[in-house]
Amino acid sequence: MLFSIAFCYSQPATGLKLWYNKPSGATWENALPIGNGRLGAMVYGNVDTETVQLNEHTLWSGGPNRNDNPLALDSIEEIRKLIFNGEQKKAELLANKVIISKKSQGQMFEPAGELHLAFNGHDNYTNYYRELDIERAIAKTSYTVGNVTYTREVLASFPDRVIVMHLTASKIKSISFTAYYSTPQPKVEVKANAARQLTFTGTTIDHEGVKGMLRYRGIVQFKTQGGTYTANDTSVTIKDADDVTIYISIATNFNNYHDVGGDENARAASYLAKAISKPFTEILKSHVTAYQKYFNRVKLDLGTTDAAKRPIDERLKNFSTANDPQLVTLYYQFGRYLLISSSQPGGQPATLQGIWNNKLYPPWDSKYTININTEMNYWPAEKTNLAELHEPLIQMVKELSVTGAQTAHDMYGARGWMAHHNTDLWRINGAVDGAFWGSWQNGGGWLSQHLWEHYLYSGDKKFLASIYPVLKGAALFYADFLIKHPKYHWLVLCPDMSPENAPKAHDGSSIDAGVTMTNQIIFDVFSTAIKAAQILNKDAAFADTLKQKRSRLAPMHIGQYSQLQEWLDDVDDPNDHHRHISHLYGLFPSNQISPYRTPQLYSAAKNTLIQRGDVSTGWSMGWKVNWWARMLDGNHAYKLIQNQLTPVGTNEGGGGTYNNLFDAHAPFQIDGNFGCTSGITEMLMQSADGDIHLLPALPDVWQSAGSITGLRARGGFEIINLEWKDGKVIKAVIKSTIGGNLRLRVPDEIKQSNGMALKNASGENKNMFYQADKTPEPVISDKTSITSPDLKNSFVYDIQTKAGMVYTFVAK
Ligand code: FUC
């Protein structure tokens, strides 16, 4: 393709825009994502043939199904015996037969095809520019052919439930193209008609023995000013139009995970009918309003330098050596943009790829891997003030608590509910992918904590009451399934594993009993069920049982290399650089390891982080940003951000960032985007330690000045504004939504803006209902040389707040 480039330095340097002076070409990871939670699209911005790749949130392979392995129940005793005898490999082989599903290994999130617009004679152009404006959620491409400048805008409207494309030109009668549809799906019928529509109708594919039962219907409607319209068999041609608006409506027959009785035709037609009468300007206006309701809640300013005047692909290449704080801001807000675009109330949760996949057989099925990846997707939700967008995940967990009750009963003879390490649209709970990865029983336990977190941020007791059965069910499964370890005598889960990692000492098998991460998850599941029961004033006897069992769980262990042990046996390898560091779940996202409350565990966790190293895949780097923030080490957290904001292919561990700012595992996985957005928040504000900690991990590069608005903290607080200068808080405005003691931790002394001195905090923060449960004392190997951390001084105050009141603090 021939083209010449005109650099557009006139473009705004500070706006929140991903902009480029080159089209995407054939590379999907160059294209720009838009989405409204139901529909997703990747906009290539190619000139002579534009491509918009489409997705719909419920378009998955297969149909309602279960994939439990009923053989498990009779073999659990045998597997346990082997594990306790140190015959882990044999246990794994048996688990492959009796625990791993013989049916579906999970269904796939599927593409909805591609709309192409072929513009004759547009292969020679100048003034090329494309952008994704994440302040308005709209993609734009413009270029000049001859003396006509063409502009295309594309958005996925939130209120109007359609994707809309608007084509304009600087001269009338200039827009001519042929539109056609292509798809990797084998069972699709495409038609063009005289009613100015291009339609596609399909059925999803069968996969791993599960029949494809989803039907879908897409209608692409063309509205023109001037010009002519011709429908060919499977394409439409528009000639000499002044202005063209294209409305894309897609729907499926999916009602819920066990009901596919919807009417895809009626749905697609009704969404379209409502949108079609509205001109683009009207669609745009209500779209931007709906989007900004979420997006504008948080504003981050880390400063801007000249580096921001370059296109994103160049900025990525330069980031590790350039001073480009605005790229961090952009990446941060891009994470929020992606969550708003891929996870809306009433829709499906963001998959491994959010809502963007163009492959019939995507990596890991683009489904839900719930031993880290899906949880990570939702780490930014509460703290970056997008709590409503947690809803699709919360709904999925509620559904899993229904389907997973049968799994708990049939496979493990336990009450309550459970899930293994994957699930999909059909809410499968069976174990998949081989016992090494799949014989992990904590998907439900971990996910259930998201419901509790949603409560911690709002204090909404009605919500807590509504999800209490899910929390209780998660606890019940463990209460029934724990057994006494014959050697260590603690209550342990068996079989168990530390996700996807295996110590050499166990014959290269991951299968084990009572691993650290599991003990931490069960500690949380029990603690939250106990607290919820107390708050709701119910189930006292059950809470007592849980307390009793909780006291018999294995505590954390500090091993021979002064590390936090991953397993009950001290078998960690200090040269193991595995991407999963699951036993640091206790440091983040949980709060069982704290510099102030558990200094020894904190030091051990730090040693583990150092031993595992920085080099890793995308999501693992994202997790490490959060961990180093919890380590109060802003410079190390920033180093991980630098590693992550590196062009894909240039990092040793495989992780990095694509030109469209998608995170690379590699391949593309969206979890790393969300993980890093959460991590940047944790660098600026944490609420994990019974306090709200302002500027806990500010790196040197951001010290001089900055601000962030709108963060939310546990305990019902909103950090309306936080400003700093030279590493000191100069202003903090905090709203209390439910009242109670606000314990504030800051790097330098502050006072109330009215001059009033603050009360120094003392003792336990009794008023704060999110105070972490006391972590049991660790067991420490006598070979270890653990020391307490050398912590920077901080100032801690207690402020008694009232619901609805705003408190302003300034430097003293
Ligand atoms: C887990 C990880 C992999 C990958 C996959 C989707 O299995 O170990 O790295 O992210 O999920």
PDB file of N, CA, C and O in Angstrom, residues 284-312:
ATOM      1  N   LEU A 284     -24.206  10.584  19.670  1.00  0.00           N
ATOM      2  CA  LEU A 284     -22.914  10.932  20.266  1.00  0.00           C
ATOM      3  C   LEU A 284     -23.109  11.614  21.619  1.00  0.00           C
ATOM      4  O   LEU A 284     -22.456  11.281  22.606  1.00  0.00           O
ATOM      5  N   LYS A 285     -24.037  12.554  21.648  1.00  0.00           N
ATOM      6  CA  LYS A 285     -24.244  13.349  22.865  1.00  0.00           C
ATOM      7  C   LYS A 285     -24.668  12.449  24.035  1.00  0.00           C
ATOM      8  O   LYS A 285     -24.089  12.516  25.123  1.00  0.00           O
ATOM      9  N   SER A 286     -25.646  11.597  23.806  1.00  0.00           N
ATOM     10  CA  SER A 286     -26.096  10.773  24.934  1.00  0.00           C
ATOM     11  C   SER A 286     -25.071   9.694  25.270  1.00  0.00           C
ATOM     12  O   SER A 286     -24.946   9.296  26.430  1.00  0.00           O
ATOM     13  N   HIS A 287     -24.333   9.257  24.279  1.00  0.00           N
ATOM     14  CA  HIS A 287     -23.257   8.276  24.533  1.00  0.00           C
ATOM     15  C   HIS A 287     -22.193   8.881  25.458  1.00  0.00           C
ATOM     16  O   HIS A 287     -21.799   8.271  26.459  1.00  0.00           O
ATOM     17  N   VAL A 288     -21.754  10.080  25.120  1.00  0.00           N
ATOM     18  CA  VAL A 288     -20.686  10.717  25.897  1.00  0.00           C
ATOM     19  C   VAL A 288     -21.166  10.984  27.331  1.00  0.00           C
ATOM     20  O   VAL A 288     -20.443  10.741  28.298  1.00  0.00           O
ATOM     21  N   THR A 289     -22.403  11.427  27.463  1.00  0.00           N
ATOM     22  CA  THR A 289     -22.949  11.677  28.804  1.00  0.00           C
ATOM     23  C   THR A 289     -22.958  10.394  29.633  1.00  0.00           C
ATOM     24  O   THR A 289     -22.527  10.380  30.792  1.00  0.00           O
ATOM     25  N   ALA A 290     -23.433   9.308  29.022  1.00  0.00           N
ATOM     26  CA  ALA A 290     -23.521   8.034  29.762  1.00  0.00           C
ATOM     27  C   ALA A 290     -22.126   7.535  30.127  1.00  0.00           C
ATOM     28  O   ALA A 290     -21.899   7.053  31.244  1.00  0.00           O
ATOM     29  N   TYR A 291     -21.206   7.666  29.202  1.00  0.00           N
ATOM     30  CA  TYR A 291     -19.836   7.190  29.459  1.00  0.00           C
ATOM     31  C   TYR A 291     -19.158   8.017  30.545  1.00  0.00           C
ATOM     32  O   TYR A 291     -18.534   7.487  31.471  1.00  0.00           O
ATOM     33  N   GLN A 292     -19.303   9.328  30.434  1.00  0.00           N
ATOM     34  CA  GLN A 292     -18.585  10.207  31.369  1.00  0.00           C
ATOM     35  C   GLN A 292     -19.128  10.130  32.790  1.00  0.00           C
ATOM     36  O   GLN A 292     -18.433  10.484  33.736  1.00  0.00           O
ATOM     37  N   LYS A 293     -20.352   9.648  32.916  1.00  0.00           N
ATOM     38  CA  LYS A 293     -20.909   9.437  34.262  1.00  0.00           C
ATOM     39  C   LYS A 293     -19.931   8.567  35.069  1.00  0.00           C
ATOM     40  O   LYS A 293     -19.721   8.784  36.254  1.00  0.00           O
ATOM     41  N   TYR A 294     -19.329   7.605  34.424  1.00  0.00           N
ATOM     42  CA  TYR A 294     -18.331   6.760  35.088  1.00  0.00           C
ATOM     43  C   TYR A 294     -16.930   7.355  34.979  1.00  0.00           C
ATOM     44  O   TYR A 294     -16.212   7.490  35.958  1.00  0.00           O
ATOM     45  N   PHE A 295     -16.570   7.676  33.742  1.00  0.00           N
ATOM     46  CA  PHE A 295     -15.163   7.999  33.487  1.00  0.00           C
ATOM     47  C   PHE A 295     -14.693   9.213  34.274  1.00  0.00           C
ATOM     48  O   PHE A 295     -13.593   9.228  34.829  1.00  0.00           O
ATOM     49  N   ASN A 296     -15.535  10.242  34.343  1.00  0.00           N
ATOM     50  CA  ASN A 296     -15.091  11.513  34.933  1.00  0.00           C
ATOM     51  C   ASN A 296     -14.928  11.481  36.454  1.00  0.00           C
ATOM     52  O   ASN A 296     -14.491  12.457  37.044  1.00  0.00           O
ATOM     53  N   ARG A 297     -15.294  10.351  37.058  1.00  0.00           N
ATOM     54  CA  ARG A 297     -15.203  10.316  38.520  1.00  0.00           C
ATOM     55  C   ARG A 297     -13.761  10.398  39.019  1.00  0.00           C
ATOM     56  O   ARG A 297     -13.526  10.827  40.138  1.00  0.00           O
ATOM     57  N   VAL A 298     -12.831   9.912  38.226  1.00  0.00           N
ATOM     58  CA  VAL A 298     -11.432   9.933  38.648  1.00  0.00           C
ATOM     59  C   VAL A 298     -10.605  10.719  37.638  1.00  0.00           C
ATOM     60  O   VAL A 298     -10.675  10.453  36.435  1.00  0.00           O
ATOM     61  N   LYS A 299      -9.850  11.686  38.147  1.00  0.00           N
ATOM     62  CA  LYS A 299      -8.923  12.439  37.294  1.00  0.00           C
ATOM     63  C   LYS A 299      -7.538  12.339  37.921  1.00  0.00           C
ATOM     64  O   LYS A 299      -7.370  12.644  39.095  1.00  0.00           O
ATOM     65  N   LEU A 300      -6.594  11.916  37.113  1.00  0.00           N
ATOM     66  CA  LEU A 300      -5.221  11.767  37.610  1.00  0.00           C
ATOM     67  C   LEU A 300      -4.333  12.758  36.877  1.00  0.00           C
ATOM     68  O   LEU A 300      -4.445  12.901  35.651  1.00  0.00           O
ATOM     69  N   ASP A 301      -3.480  13.421  37.613  1.00  0.00           N
ATOM     70  CA  ASP A 301      -2.514  14.329  36.987  1.00  0.00           C
ATOM     71  C   ASP A 301      -1.134  14.054  37.571  1.00  0.00           C
ATOM     72  O   ASP A 301      -0.869  14.323  38.736  1.00  0.00           O
ATOM     73  N   LEU A 302      -0.269  13.508  36.720  1.00  0.00           N
ATOM     74  CA  LEU A 302       1.119  13.261  37.149  1.00  0.00           C
ATOM     75  C   LEU A 302       2.062  14.197  36.401  1.00  0.00           C
ATOM     76  O   LEU A 302       3.276  14.025  36.437  1.00  0.00           O
ATOM     77  N   GLY A 303       1.476  15.169  35.707  1.00  0.00           N
ATOM     78  CA  GLY A 303       2.295  16.097  34.920  1.00  0.00           C
ATOM     79  C   GLY A 303       2.401  15.631  33.468  1.00  0.00           C
ATOM     80  O   GLY A 303       2.070  14.492  33.141  1.00  0.00           O
ATOM     81  N   THR A 304       2.820  16.548  32.620  1.00  0.00           N
ATOM     82  CA  THR A 304       2.966  16.251  31.192  1.00  0.00           C
ATOM     83  C   THR A 304       4.298  16.819  30.714  1.00  0.00           C
ATOM     84  O   THR A 304       4.687  17.903  31.129  1.00  0.00           O
ATOM     85  N   THR A 305       4.940  16.078  29.855  1.00  0.00           N
ATOM     86  CA  THR A 305       6.184  16.573  29.252  1.00  0.00           C
ATOM     87  C   THR A 305       6.037  16.549  27.732  1.00  0.00           C
ATOM     88  O   THR A 305       5.021  16.071  27.210  1.00  0.00           O
ATOM     89  N   ASP A 306       7.049  16.987  27.043  1.00  0.00           N
ATOM     90  CA  ASP A 306       7.007  16.990  25.581  1.00  0.00           C
ATOM     91  C   ASP A 306       6.877  15.594  24.985  1.00  0.00           C
ATOM     92  O   ASP A 306       6.460  15.443  23.839  1.00  0.00           O
ATOM     93  N   ALA A 307       7.249  14.594  25.787  1.00  0.00           N
ATOM     94  CA  ALA A 307       7.144  13.210  25.294  1.00  0.00           C
ATOM     95  C   ALA A 307       5.723  12.920  24.814  1.00  0.00           C
ATOM     96  O   ALA A 307       5.510  12.122  23.893  1.00  0.00           O
ATOM     97  N   ALA A 308       4.723  13.586  25.445  1.00  0.00           N
ATOM     98  CA  ALA A 308       3.327  13.332  25.109  1.00  0.00           C
ATOM     99  C   ALA A 308       2.958  13.838  23.712  1.00  0.00           C
ATOM    100  O   ALA A 308       1.855  13.597  23.238  1.00  0.00           O
ATOM    101  N   LYS A 309       3.880  14.533  23.066  1.00  0.00           N
ATOM    102  CA  LYS A 309       3.574  15.041  21.722  1.00  0.00           C
ATOM    103  C   LYS A 309       3.836  13.994  20.633  1.00  0.00           C
ATOM    104  O   LYS A 309       3.648  14.273  19.454  1.00  0.00           O
ATOM    105  N   ARG A 310       4.303  12.833  21.030  1.00  0.00           N
ATOM    106  CA  ARG A 310       4.595  11.792  20.046  1.00  0.00           C
ATOM    107  C   ARG A 310       3.450  10.780  20.011  1.00  0.00           C
ATOM    108  O   ARG A 310       2.725  10.615  20.994  1.00  0.00           O
ATOM    109  N   PRO A 311       3.307  10.052  18.894  1.00  0.00           N
ATOM    110  CA  PRO A 311       2.287   9.000  18.857  1.00  0.00           C
ATOM    111  C   PRO A 311       2.613   7.862  19.848  1.00  0.00           C
ATOM    112  O   PRO A 311       3.768   7.673  20.220  1.00  0.00           O
ATOM    113  N   ILE A 312       1.587   7.118  20.224  1.00  0.00           N
ATOM    114  CA  ILE A 312       1.736   6.109  21.282  1.00  0.00           C
ATOM    115  C   ILE A 312       2.817   5.078  20.986  1.00  0.00           C
ATOM    116  O   ILE A 312       3.578   4.700  21.877  1.00  0.00           O
TER     117      ILE A 312
END
